[in-house]
Short mmCIF file of N, CA and C in Angstrom, two decimals:
data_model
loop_
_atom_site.label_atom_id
_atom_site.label_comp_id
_atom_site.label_asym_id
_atom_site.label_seq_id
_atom_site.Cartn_x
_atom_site.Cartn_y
_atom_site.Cartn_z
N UNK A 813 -29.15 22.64 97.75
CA UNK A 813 -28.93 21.34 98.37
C UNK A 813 -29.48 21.30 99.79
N UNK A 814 -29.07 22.21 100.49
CA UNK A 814 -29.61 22.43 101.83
C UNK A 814 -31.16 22.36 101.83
N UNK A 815 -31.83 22.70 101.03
CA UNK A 815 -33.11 23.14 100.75
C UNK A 815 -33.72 21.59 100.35
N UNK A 816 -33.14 20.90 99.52
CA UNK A 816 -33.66 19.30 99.44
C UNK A 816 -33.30 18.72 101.02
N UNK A 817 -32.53 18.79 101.34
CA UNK A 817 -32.36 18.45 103.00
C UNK A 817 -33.05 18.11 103.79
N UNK A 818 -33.62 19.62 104.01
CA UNK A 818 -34.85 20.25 104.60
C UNK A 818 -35.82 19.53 104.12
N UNK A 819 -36.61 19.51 103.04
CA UNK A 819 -37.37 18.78 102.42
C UNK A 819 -37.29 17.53 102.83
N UNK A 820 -36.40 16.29 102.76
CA UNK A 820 -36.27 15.16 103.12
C UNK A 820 -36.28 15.15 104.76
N UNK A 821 -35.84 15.83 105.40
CA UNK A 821 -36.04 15.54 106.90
C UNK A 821 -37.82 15.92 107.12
N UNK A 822 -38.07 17.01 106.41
CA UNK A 822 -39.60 17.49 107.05
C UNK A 822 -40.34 15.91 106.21
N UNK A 823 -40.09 15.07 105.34
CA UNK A 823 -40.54 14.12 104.87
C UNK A 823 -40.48 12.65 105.67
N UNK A 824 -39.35 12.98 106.44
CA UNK A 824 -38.95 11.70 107.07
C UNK A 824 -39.78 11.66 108.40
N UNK A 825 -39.80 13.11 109.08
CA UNK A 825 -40.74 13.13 110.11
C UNK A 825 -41.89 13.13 110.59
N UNK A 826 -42.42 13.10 108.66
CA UNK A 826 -43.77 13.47 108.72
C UNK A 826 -44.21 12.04 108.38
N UNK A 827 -43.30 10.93 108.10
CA UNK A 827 -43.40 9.36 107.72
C UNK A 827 -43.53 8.39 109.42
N UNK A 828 -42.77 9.54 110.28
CA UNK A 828 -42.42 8.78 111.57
C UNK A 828 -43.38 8.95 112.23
N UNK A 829 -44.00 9.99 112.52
CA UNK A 829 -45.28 10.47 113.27
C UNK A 829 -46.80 9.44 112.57
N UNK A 830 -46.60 9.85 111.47
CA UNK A 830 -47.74 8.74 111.02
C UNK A 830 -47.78 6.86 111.18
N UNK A 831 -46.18 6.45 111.30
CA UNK A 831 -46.02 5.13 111.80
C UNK A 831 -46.31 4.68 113.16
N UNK A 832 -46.00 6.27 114.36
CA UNK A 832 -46.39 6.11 115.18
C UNK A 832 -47.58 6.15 115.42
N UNK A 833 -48.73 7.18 114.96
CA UNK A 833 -50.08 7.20 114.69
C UNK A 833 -50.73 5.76 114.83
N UNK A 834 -49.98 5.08 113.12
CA UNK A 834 -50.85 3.54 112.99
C UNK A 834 -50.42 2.74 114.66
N UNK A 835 -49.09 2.79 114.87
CA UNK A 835 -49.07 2.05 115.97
C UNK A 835 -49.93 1.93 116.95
N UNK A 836 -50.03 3.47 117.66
CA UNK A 836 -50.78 3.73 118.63
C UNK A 836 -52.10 3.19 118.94
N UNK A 837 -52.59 3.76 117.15
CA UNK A 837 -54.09 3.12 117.13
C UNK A 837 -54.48 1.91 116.91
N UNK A 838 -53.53 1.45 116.45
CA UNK A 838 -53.39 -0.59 116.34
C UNK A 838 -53.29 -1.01 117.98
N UNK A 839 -52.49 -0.46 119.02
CA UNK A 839 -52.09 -0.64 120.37
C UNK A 839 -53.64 -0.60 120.74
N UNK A 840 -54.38 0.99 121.00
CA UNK A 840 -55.22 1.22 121.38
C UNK A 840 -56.71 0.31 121.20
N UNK A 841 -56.69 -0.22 119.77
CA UNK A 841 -57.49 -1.17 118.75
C UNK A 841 -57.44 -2.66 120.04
N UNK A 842 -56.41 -2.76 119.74
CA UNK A 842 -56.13 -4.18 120.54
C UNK A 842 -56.89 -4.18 121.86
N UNK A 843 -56.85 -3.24 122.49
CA UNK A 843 -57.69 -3.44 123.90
C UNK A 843 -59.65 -2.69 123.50
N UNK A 844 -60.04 -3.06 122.80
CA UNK A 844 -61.32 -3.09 122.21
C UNK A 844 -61.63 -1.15 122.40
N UNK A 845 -60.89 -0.53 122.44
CA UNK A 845 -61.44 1.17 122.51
C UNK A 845 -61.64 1.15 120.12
N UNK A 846 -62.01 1.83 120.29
CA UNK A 846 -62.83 2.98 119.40
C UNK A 846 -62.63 3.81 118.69
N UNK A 847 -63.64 4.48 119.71
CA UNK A 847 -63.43 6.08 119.73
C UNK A 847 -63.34 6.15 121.32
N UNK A 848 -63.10 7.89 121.68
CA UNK A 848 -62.74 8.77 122.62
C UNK A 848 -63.54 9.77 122.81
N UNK A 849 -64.54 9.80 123.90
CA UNK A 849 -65.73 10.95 123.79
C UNK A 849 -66.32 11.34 122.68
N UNK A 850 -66.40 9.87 122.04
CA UNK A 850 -67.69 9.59 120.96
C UNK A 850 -66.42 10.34 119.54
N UNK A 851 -65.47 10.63 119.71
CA UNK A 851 -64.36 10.93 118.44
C UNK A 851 -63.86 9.61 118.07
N UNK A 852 -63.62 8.94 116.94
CA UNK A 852 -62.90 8.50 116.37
C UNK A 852 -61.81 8.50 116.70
N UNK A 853 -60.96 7.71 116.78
CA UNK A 853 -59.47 7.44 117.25
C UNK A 853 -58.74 8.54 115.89
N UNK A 854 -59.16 8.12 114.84
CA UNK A 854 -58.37 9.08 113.60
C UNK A 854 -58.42 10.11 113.58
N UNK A 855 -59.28 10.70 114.54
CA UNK A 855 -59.32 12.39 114.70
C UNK A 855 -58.66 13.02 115.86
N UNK A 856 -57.89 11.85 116.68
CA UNK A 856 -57.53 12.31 117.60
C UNK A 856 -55.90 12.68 117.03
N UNK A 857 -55.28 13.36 117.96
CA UNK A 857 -53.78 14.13 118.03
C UNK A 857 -52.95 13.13 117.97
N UNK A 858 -51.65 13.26 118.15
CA UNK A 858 -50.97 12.21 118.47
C UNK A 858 -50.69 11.91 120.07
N UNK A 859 -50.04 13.55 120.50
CA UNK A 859 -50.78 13.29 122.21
C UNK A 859 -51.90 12.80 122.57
N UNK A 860 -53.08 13.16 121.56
CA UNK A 860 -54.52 12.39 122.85
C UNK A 860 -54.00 10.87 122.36
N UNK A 861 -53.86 10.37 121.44
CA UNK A 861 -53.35 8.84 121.45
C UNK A 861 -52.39 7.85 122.10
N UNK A 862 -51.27 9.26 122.35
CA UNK A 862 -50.93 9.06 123.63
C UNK A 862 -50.76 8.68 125.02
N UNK A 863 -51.62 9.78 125.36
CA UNK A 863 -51.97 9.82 126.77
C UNK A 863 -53.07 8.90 126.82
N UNK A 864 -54.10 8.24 125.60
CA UNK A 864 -55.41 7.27 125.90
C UNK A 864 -54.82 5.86 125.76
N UNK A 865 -53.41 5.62 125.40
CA UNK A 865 -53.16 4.48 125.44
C UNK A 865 -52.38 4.34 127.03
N UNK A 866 -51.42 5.56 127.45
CA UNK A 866 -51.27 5.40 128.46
C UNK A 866 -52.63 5.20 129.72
N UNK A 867 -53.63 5.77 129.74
CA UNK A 867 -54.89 5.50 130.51
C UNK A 867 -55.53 4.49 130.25
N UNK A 868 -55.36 3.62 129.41
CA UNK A 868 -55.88 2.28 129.11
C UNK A 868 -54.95 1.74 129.77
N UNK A 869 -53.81 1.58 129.81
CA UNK A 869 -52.73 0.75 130.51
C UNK A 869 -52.71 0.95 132.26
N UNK A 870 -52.99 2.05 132.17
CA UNK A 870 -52.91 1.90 133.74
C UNK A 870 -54.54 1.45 134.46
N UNK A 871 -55.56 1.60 133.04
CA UNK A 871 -56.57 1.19 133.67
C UNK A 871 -57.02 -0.31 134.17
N UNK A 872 -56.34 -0.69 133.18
CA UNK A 872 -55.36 -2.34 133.05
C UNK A 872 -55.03 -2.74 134.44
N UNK A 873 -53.90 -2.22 134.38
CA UNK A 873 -53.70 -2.72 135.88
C UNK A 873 -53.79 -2.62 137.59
N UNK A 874 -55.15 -2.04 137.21
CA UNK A 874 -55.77 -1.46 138.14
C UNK A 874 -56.65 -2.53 138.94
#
């Protein structure tokens, strides 16, 4: 039982990270970026999506 558990949480987190993924890159999408040093947004991490949406935002209001 413990062992389906496990299974369902490593499933649930691995559902959350990818919702955040689409988000990010839908966020990132919206302000006309791409790619990232000629990479594809889909190849990037979830930190570099991260931190490139945070640097778009502050580039924003700059």
């Amino acid at each position: 039982m413990a062992q389906l558990e496990n299974e369902l949480e490593k499933q649930r987190k691995k559902q959350a990270t990818e919702q955040r993924r689409n988000e990010l890159m839908d966020i990132i999408i919206g302000y006309g970026v791409h790619t990232h040093n000629g990479r594809p947004l889909s190849n990037l991490t979830l930190i570099e999506l991260e931190n490139l949406r945070i640097n778009i935002i502050n580039d924003y209001f700059r």
